[in-house]
Amino acid sequence: MDLARRLSYRRGEEGTVAEKSAGDGRAAGAGGTAEIGRRVLRLRTERGFTQRQLAEPAYTAAYVSTLESGKVRPSEVALRHLAERLGVTYEELATGRSPQDATRLRAGLTDARRTLATGDTEDAAARFAALGTEADRLGFADERAAALLGLGDCALETGELTTARDHFEAAEKLLADEPLTRRVPAIRGRAVAHLLAGELRYSCYLLESAIDELNASGLHDPNALLLLYTASIAPYMDMGAHGRAVRAAELSLALAPSVDNTELVAQMHRGVARTLIAEGRTAEADASLAKAQELYERLRLRTDLAHCHWMRGYVHAQDGDLERAESELRIARDMLASKRAALFTVQVEVELADVLRRRGRTAAAEALLRPLLAARPGGPGDGGDSGDGGDSQNCEAAAVSGHGQEAVELTAERGAVHAGGAHRLLGLIADERGDAEGAEEHYCAALSLLERTGAAGDLADLCRLLGDLLRREGRLEAAMDAYRTGLGHRAAPGTTTLGPAPAEPPIEGAH
């Protein structure tokens, strides 16, 4: 026996402190020293080896016995010797994981991602759950984290925002010892969940904190930074922080040439379009969305493609081209409904209802909105006569709302900005038919929702509508309060959920 082997044998036989702390951290593997011992015993028994046959020529039967009983922590050298004798890889013996298992799990995760992008969200969630369970059993942390990210994305689509946050937080915790760049997708997922819940400031806080930490630590990873900057544009715009949104868009455009992920580049084009709308550059915004759409079509990402149609509908609505806006929003709504992306579907329906109302089809708009909000029997938006009826509009209303899935209810905790938008629209409809009391009730409900979110453009627009209503009712002091509140916010193009930005409240006209 040569010197190196004798020293290795002696360290293993005597169980010295050096042996117990030697080797890389993976030697303890899934379950630690005792788990490795059981693994060695199982494989040795399956192959019909005695302890002496397995140990020789480098070790003794006594060492193998001690190892199998979990009383000694094997070194990397010892594990490599035993793995060679047992006919398995070092990684498989140390961790219980085989390269074949890793390959199989990764292929399964790719298939689940494809299902999420092109097929049924519930089917994708079931696949991610099964893969996550298996990855957890085998001790594959990376694959387990990827499955949790997939489950989080599924929950976002179905509107289960608390569940989505839980999945993203679990993935982030699982990768706690990894570099920040590895945790960025989970952080971004959490931020999106908070955004959809109407928690705009906290969404921005999560994204900005990650960006600051990346830059401060010198981890200038273009993919991670692009993901974070792009995700920050929407909450910035909803909060009225136009300057920050434009800066994030500029940095995204600068990073894009260094990014090799086509999906990230497409997301960047979608985000940049939002800032272009705010600058009144609707043609450029539409061109940016066309680029994103082309990339998503190439990648066959159906949900993201639907979001492009959604955003293009929004651009046309801001620009006053209501026919094209309706067409794009209908396409987006049908694509999302077919994927059972419930929350996104109803958000699109709120914006479609705005376009229908502006086109004079009030009954269809109201029928679309009514199932999305909890309403008291007999109260505004509960299905009462809209006053502009007619069989043709009623038939259209039924067709518009019949997308074949149970609607998600918009609440303060789920889709708060669009919930406010729905109440705003129902208030407008009530106002137009002379129901001042119903209109005020809806406007106040919207105000309560939007004040919680801090969606500045929507707040400014709503305060103008409420102020106008109160002024017509002769309640000038209350109208002035509403106008003053509105002036504290900014309703620039692209900062409102619905329709073009209104003019500033007519303060002087209230006197």
XYZ file of C-alpha atoms in Angstrom:
511
model
C 0.000 0.000 0.000
C 1.513 3.416 -0.956
C 1.890 6.246 1.577
C -1.141 8.261 0.436
C -3.428 5.238 0.702
C -1.992 4.260 4.116
C -2.531 7.794 5.425
C -6.056 7.802 4.044
C -6.726 4.449 5.712
C -5.353 5.615 9.047
C -7.389 8.794 9.042
C -10.519 6.815 8.233
C -9.777 4.077 10.758
C -9.000 6.421 13.610
C -11.762 8.946 12.846
C -9.527 11.950 13.577
C -10.771 15.548 13.685
C -9.069 16.143 10.365
C -11.109 13.359 8.774
C -14.360 14.601 10.261
C -13.915 18.051 8.734
C -12.223 17.048 5.485
C -13.598 16.895 1.954
C -16.087 19.152 0.273
C -19.424 19.947 1.886
C -21.272 17.598 -0.407
C -19.749 14.523 1.256
C -22.397 14.720 3.965
C -24.916 14.849 1.117
C -28.621 14.360 1.473
C -29.202 13.475 5.110
C -25.562 13.664 6.285
C -23.152 10.994 7.524
C -25.785 8.461 8.556
C -27.523 8.742 5.181
C -24.263 8.098 3.329
C -23.631 5.073 5.527
C -27.026 3.616 4.706
C -26.432 4.308 1.029
C -23.088 2.453 1.078
C -24.666 -0.498 2.905
C -27.538 -0.704 0.412
C -25.309 -0.555 -2.659
C -22.804 -3.036 -1.192
C -25.568 -5.502 -0.373
C -27.134 -5.127 -3.830
C -23.790 -5.955 -5.439
C -23.033 -8.889 -3.140
C -19.790 -7.442 -1.728
C -18.443 -8.207 1.715
C -17.152 -5.279 3.722
C -13.595 -6.491 3.123
C -14.122 -6.794 -0.642
C -15.460 -3.254 -0.779
C -12.702 -1.830 1.411
C -9.577 -3.372 -0.131
C -6.957 -2.427 -0.993
C -7.149 1.075 0.501
C -9.262 0.515 3.619
C -10.263 -2.161 6.095
C -13.517 -3.979 6.707
C -13.670 -2.301 10.115
C -13.617 1.153 8.474
C -16.450 0.208 6.119
C -18.437 -1.167 9.057
C -17.922 2.051 11.023
C -18.928 4.122 7.964
C -22.068 2.076 7.311
C -23.162 2.522 10.916
C -22.925 6.292 10.502
C -20.167 6.708 13.083
C -17.571 8.272 10.786
C -17.756 11.054 8.230
C -16.053 9.825 5.041
C -13.556 11.966 3.189
C -13.856 12.758 -0.486
C -10.932 10.392 -1.160
C -12.701 7.570 0.665
C -15.995 8.211 -1.103
C -14.340 8.260 -4.505
C -12.703 4.906 -3.780
C -15.965 3.371 -2.605
C -17.919 4.845 -5.545
C -15.462 3.303 -8.000
C -15.768 -0.096 -6.325
C -19.576 0.123 -6.258
C -19.808 1.257 -9.884
C -21.532 4.594 -9.212
C -20.444 8.217 -9.512
C -18.965 10.109 -6.593
C -21.925 12.545 -6.669
C -24.438 9.704 -6.572
C -22.779 8.103 -3.565
C -22.242 11.409 -1.738
C -25.693 12.845 -2.325
C -27.911 9.990 -3.475
C -28.453 11.859 -6.712
C -27.510 10.508 -10.094
C -26.731 12.598 -13.191
C -29.570 10.755 -14.895
C -31.983 11.970 -12.205
C -30.822 15.555 -12.697
C -31.201 15.329 -16.469
C -34.655 13.795 -16.146
C -35.838 16.451 -13.683
C -34.532 19.320 -15.814
C -36.238 17.906 -18.888
C -39.459 17.637 -16.885
C -39.144 21.243 -15.720
C -38.643 22.370 -19.322
C -41.796 20.498 -20.345
C -43.731 22.030 -17.441
C -42.568 25.506 -18.497
C -43.723 24.782 -22.020
C -47.111 23.682 -20.688
C -47.402 26.895 -18.682
C -46.522 28.972 -21.745
C -48.780 27.226 -24.233
C -51.279 25.050 -22.402
C -53.380 24.785 -19.266
C -52.100 26.515 -16.133
C -53.561 23.890 -13.798
C -51.832 21.113 -15.743
C -48.546 23.010 -15.519
C -48.989 23.490 -11.770
C -49.575 19.757 -11.272
C -46.379 18.983 -13.174
C -44.326 21.509 -11.232
C -45.683 20.138 -7.942
C -44.778 16.542 -8.818
C -41.308 17.525 -10.011
C -40.747 19.631 -6.906
C -41.674 16.735 -4.641
C -39.282 14.409 -6.442
C -36.485 16.983 -6.439
C -36.974 17.435 -2.705
C -36.823 13.667 -2.130
C -33.605 13.387 -4.137
C -32.037 16.453 -2.557
C -31.812 18.532 -5.754
C -32.007 22.082 -4.422
C -31.693 23.847 -7.790
C -34.419 21.767 -9.387
C -36.642 22.151 -6.322
C -36.207 25.943 -6.535
C -37.037 25.888 -10.260
C -40.234 23.943 -9.521
C -41.208 26.478 -6.839
C -40.658 29.329 -9.304
C -42.908 27.536 -11.780
C -45.606 27.056 -9.133
C -45.332 30.747 -8.267
C -45.850 31.754 -11.894
C -48.862 29.419 -12.144
C -50.373 30.981 -9.024
C -49.882 34.470 -10.485
C -51.905 33.482 -13.537
C -54.745 31.969 -11.526
C -54.861 34.964 -9.194
C -53.742 33.128 -6.040
C -51.370 35.886 -5.011
C -50.696 34.747 -1.437
C -49.847 31.271 -2.706
C -47.605 32.796 -5.375
C -45.695 34.821 -2.776
C -45.270 31.715 -0.614
C -43.758 29.777 -3.509
C -41.390 32.583 -4.466
C -40.313 33.081 -0.857
C -39.662 29.338 -0.495
C -37.524 29.361 -3.646
C -35.580 32.365 -2.392
C -34.999 30.686 0.971
C -33.836 27.499 -0.719
C -31.228 29.527 -2.634
C -30.234 31.649 0.371
C -26.593 30.544 0.197
C -26.367 31.125 -3.549
C -25.237 34.410 -5.165
C -27.922 37.070 -5.414
C -28.082 36.643 -9.188
C -29.543 33.165 -8.633
C -32.272 34.551 -6.375
C -33.332 37.395 -8.684
C -36.135 35.457 -10.472
C -37.711 34.662 -7.095
C -37.404 38.293 -5.966
C -38.942 39.496 -9.205
C -41.790 36.998 -8.755
C -42.505 38.306 -5.260
C -42.480 41.881 -6.575
C -44.986 41.026 -9.319
C -47.268 39.330 -6.782
C -47.231 42.449 -4.596
C -47.843 44.637 -7.666
C -50.907 42.597 -8.640
C -52.147 42.841 -5.072
C -51.958 46.629 -5.316
C -48.914 46.974 -3.049
C -46.982 49.179 -5.467
C -44.498 50.704 -3.052
C -43.436 47.370 -1.593
C -43.062 45.952 -5.100
C -40.694 48.827 -5.933
C -38.841 48.353 -2.642
C -38.107 44.683 -3.394
C -36.837 45.451 -6.890
C -34.796 48.513 -5.905
C -33.196 46.697 -2.956
C -32.075 43.847 -5.203
C -30.721 46.284 -7.813
C -28.791 48.213 -5.160
C -27.335 45.020 -3.695
C -26.288 43.735 -7.123
C -24.577 46.986 -8.033
C -22.941 47.433 -4.616
C -21.523 43.907 -4.649
C -20.177 44.211 -8.180
C -22.479 41.476 -9.484
C -23.265 43.304 -12.708
C -25.088 40.402 -14.293
C -26.916 41.792 -17.368
C -29.680 39.174 -17.293
C -30.461 39.730 -13.611
C -30.361 43.509 -13.906
C -32.533 43.536 -17.030
C -35.119 41.353 -15.284
C -35.239 43.737 -12.310
C -35.217 47.018 -14.253
C -37.929 45.803 -16.618
C -40.113 44.609 -13.740
C -39.816 48.002 -12.013
C -41.318 49.994 -14.905
C -44.964 49.003 -14.281
C -45.097 49.873 -10.551
C -43.192 53.110 -11.211
C -45.712 54.126 -13.865
C -48.709 53.187 -11.718
C -47.286 55.299 -8.880
C -46.713 58.262 -11.180
C -42.916 58.023 -10.811
C -42.438 58.710 -14.503
C -38.817 59.827 -14.203
C -37.779 56.607 -12.487
C -39.684 54.547 -15.035
C -37.942 56.301 -17.928
C -34.549 55.782 -16.289
C -35.296 52.085 -15.773
C -36.301 51.837 -19.441
C -33.087 53.569 -20.550
C -30.955 51.212 -18.477
C -32.901 48.241 -19.832
C -32.235 49.320 -23.406
C -28.534 49.739 -22.584
C -28.344 46.241 -21.063
C -30.274 44.475 -23.834
C -27.298 43.992 -26.255
C -25.450 42.088 -23.500
C -28.353 39.720 -22.814
C -28.638 36.382 -24.601
C -32.108 35.538 -23.260
C -34.688 36.306 -25.946
C -37.584 36.176 -23.493
C -35.951 38.852 -21.320
C -35.427 41.097 -24.340
C -39.108 40.712 -25.266
C -40.118 41.646 -21.705
C -37.899 44.701 -21.997
C -39.699 45.872 -25.158
C -43.035 45.523 -23.333
C -41.819 47.598 -20.411
C -40.256 50.312 -22.565
C -43.541 50.690 -24.452
C -45.222 51.840 -21.241
C -42.805 54.763 -20.858
C -43.206 55.719 -24.520
C -46.965 55.979 -24.011
C -46.386 58.390 -21.131
C -44.346 60.594 -23.466
C -47.123 60.587 -26.046
C -45.048 58.474 -28.449
C -47.782 55.956 -29.151
C -46.507 54.933 -32.600
C -43.094 54.073 -31.104
C -44.800 52.265 -28.231
C -46.764 50.147 -30.680
C -43.584 49.403 -32.641
C -41.836 48.300 -29.446
C -44.736 45.979 -28.658
C -44.625 44.597 -32.202
C -40.989 43.603 -31.579
C -41.936 41.876 -28.345
C -44.836 40.139 -30.062
C -42.572 38.812 -32.810
C -40.183 37.357 -30.223
C -42.976 35.778 -28.182
C -44.487 34.214 -31.293
C -41.093 32.736 -32.140
C -40.744 31.376 -28.593
C -44.394 30.192 -28.498
C -45.003 31.954 -25.181
C -48.782 32.244 -25.307
C -49.324 34.074 -22.020
C -46.696 36.688 -22.829
C -48.077 37.027 -26.340
C -51.493 37.696 -24.826
C -49.922 40.399 -22.659
C -48.581 42.026 -25.836
C -52.070 42.135 -27.352
C -53.316 43.500 -24.020
C -50.726 46.281 -24.011
C -51.365 47.115 -27.665
C -55.050 47.438 -26.848
C -54.117 49.801 -24.033
C -51.945 51.870 -26.407
C -54.781 52.205 -28.920
C -57.238 53.115 -26.142
C -54.889 55.844 -24.917
C -54.557 57.073 -28.506
C -58.334 57.087 -29.065
C -58.373 54.312 -31.683
C -61.172 52.403 -29.969
C -61.894 49.916 -32.757
C -58.325 48.612 -32.787
C -58.223 48.752 -28.983
C -61.292 46.531 -28.744
C -59.874 44.053 -31.251
C -56.547 43.692 -29.411
C -58.191 43.418 -25.987
C -60.597 40.747 -27.194
C -57.685 38.708 -28.562
C -55.809 39.083 -25.276
C -58.883 38.184 -23.201
C -59.638 35.049 -25.243
C -56.007 33.852 -25.162
C -55.748 34.313 -21.409
C -59.144 32.713 -20.768
C -58.157 29.677 -22.842
C -55.142 29.262 -20.566
C -57.298 29.712 -17.449
C -55.169 32.707 -16.438
C -58.067 33.996 -14.370
C -56.677 37.163 -12.790
C -55.143 38.475 -16.000
C -58.360 37.656 -17.872
C -60.558 39.774 -15.627
C -58.061 42.635 -15.656
C -58.265 42.702 -19.447
C -62.069 42.592 -19.178
C -62.056 45.792 -17.107
C -60.090 47.573 -19.830
C -62.298 46.091 -22.535
C -65.354 47.355 -20.639
C -63.853 50.855 -20.704
C -63.498 50.685 -24.490
C -67.040 49.343 -24.926
C -68.458 52.158 -22.779
C -66.538 54.752 -24.747
C -67.945 53.215 -27.950
C -71.483 53.655 -26.628
C -72.155 50.003 -25.723
C -72.879 50.634 -22.069
C -74.977 47.517 -21.427
C -72.189 45.274 -22.699
C -69.660 47.126 -20.562
C -71.780 46.813 -17.431
C -72.463 43.125 -18.023
C -68.741 42.539 -18.327
C -67.966 44.358 -15.081
C -70.821 43.058 -12.934
C -69.412 39.574 -12.170
C -65.979 40.963 -11.273
C -67.015 42.865 -8.140
C -69.074 41.920 -5.104
C -72.256 44.025 -5.177
C -75.197 44.269 -2.811
C -78.546 43.142 -4.246
C -80.287 46.141 -5.722
C -77.152 48.262 -5.449
C -75.147 49.851 -8.247
C -73.642 47.354 -10.632
C -75.869 44.486 -9.468
C -77.536 43.986 -12.811
C -80.123 46.759 -12.755
C -81.358 48.380 -15.917
C -78.633 50.431 -17.526
C -81.079 52.618 -19.355
C -79.546 52.157 -22.785
C -80.716 48.562 -23.306
C -82.030 46.866 -26.384
C -81.902 43.248 -27.396
C -78.793 43.679 -29.521
C -76.738 45.108 -26.651
C -78.036 42.509 -24.212
C -77.054 39.717 -26.595
C -73.647 41.293 -27.042
C -73.264 41.609 -23.280
C -73.860 37.886 -22.856
C -71.365 37.079 -25.587
C -68.727 39.404 -24.186
C -68.892 37.966 -20.685
C -69.182 34.311 -21.637
C -65.541 33.294 -21.670
C -66.222 29.852 -20.229
C -64.476 30.058 -16.859
C -65.389 31.153 -13.379
C -64.460 34.810 -12.948
C -61.981 35.860 -10.298
C -63.398 38.544 -8.048
C -61.292 41.701 -7.947
C -60.651 42.856 -4.386
C -58.376 45.112 -2.347
C -55.955 42.181 -2.033
C -56.198 40.914 -5.598
C -56.047 43.221 -8.584
C -56.753 46.336 -6.508
C -55.897 48.827 -9.273
C -58.269 47.160 -11.730
C -60.875 46.766 -8.983
C -60.726 50.534 -8.621
C -60.992 50.848 -12.391
C -64.106 48.665 -12.436
C -65.795 50.779 -9.747
C -64.818 53.931 -11.670
C -66.505 52.599 -14.814
C -69.644 51.557 -12.963
C -69.690 55.022 -11.414
C -69.496 56.612 -14.859
C -72.319 54.400 -16.113
C -74.477 55.289 -13.100
C -73.648 58.983 -13.542
C -74.572 58.887 -17.233
C -78.011 57.469 -16.450
C -78.634 60.077 -13.743
C -77.995 57.897 -10.691
C -75.847 60.355 -8.724
C -76.044 58.342 -5.512
C -74.885 55.131 -7.231
C -72.127 56.994 -9.030
C -70.821 58.509 -5.813
C -70.877 55.138 -4.088
C -68.790 53.560 -6.842
C -66.392 56.522 -7.010
C -65.844 56.354 -3.247
C -65.275 52.584 -3.412
C -62.710 53.163 -6.148
C -61.066 55.952 -4.155
C -60.682 53.680 -1.130
C -59.014 51.001 -3.253
C -56.702 53.334 -5.129
C -55.564 55.327 -2.104
C -54.318 52.073 -0.630
C -52.296 51.293 -3.757
C -50.884 54.750 -4.414
C -51.763 54.530 -8.127
C -51.309 58.245 -8.778
C -52.707 58.591 -12.296
C -55.859 56.638 -11.498
C -56.326 58.649 -8.291
C -56.064 61.970 -10.124
C -58.579 60.848 -12.744
C -60.996 59.566 -10.121
C -60.765 62.716 -7.996
C -61.678 64.772 -11.052
C -64.749 62.604 -11.716
C -65.836 62.693 -8.079
C -65.233 66.445 -7.880
C -67.304 67.062 -11.010
C -70.160 64.987 -9.584
C -70.092 66.769 -6.234
C -69.915 70.164 -7.934
C -73.023 69.379 -10.021
C -74.776 68.370 -6.801
C -73.923 71.775 -5.315
C -71.589 70.329 -2.663
C -68.762 72.733 -3.406
C -66.626 72.185 -0.300
C -66.587 68.431 -0.854
C -65.847 69.010 -4.540
C -62.913 71.257 -3.653
C -61.529 68.568 -1.340
C -61.732 66.013 -4.147
C -60.026 68.350 -6.612
C -57.252 69.197 -4.134
C -56.621 65.507 -3.557
C -56.463 64.963 -7.302
C -53.953 67.775 -7.764
C -51.615 65.968 -5.404
C -51.280 63.263 -8.057
C -50.525 63.311 -11.746
C -52.642 61.868 -14.548
C -50.189 61.879 -17.425
C -50.624 59.617 -20.486
C -49.849 56.026 -19.592
C -50.356 56.516 -15.847
C -54.027 55.532 -15.761
C -55.422 52.022 -16.032
C -58.241 53.073 -18.333
C -58.613 55.471 -21.215
C -56.601 58.606 -21.984
C -55.372 60.822 -19.172
C -57.908 63.521 -18.258
C -57.309 67.226 -18.003
C -56.467 68.633 -14.576
C -59.435 69.253 -12.242
C -61.141 72.620 -12.932
C -60.443 74.204 -9.552
C -61.448 77.710 -10.616
C -64.806 76.453 -11.899
C -65.714 75.227 -8.428
C -65.987 78.743 -7.015
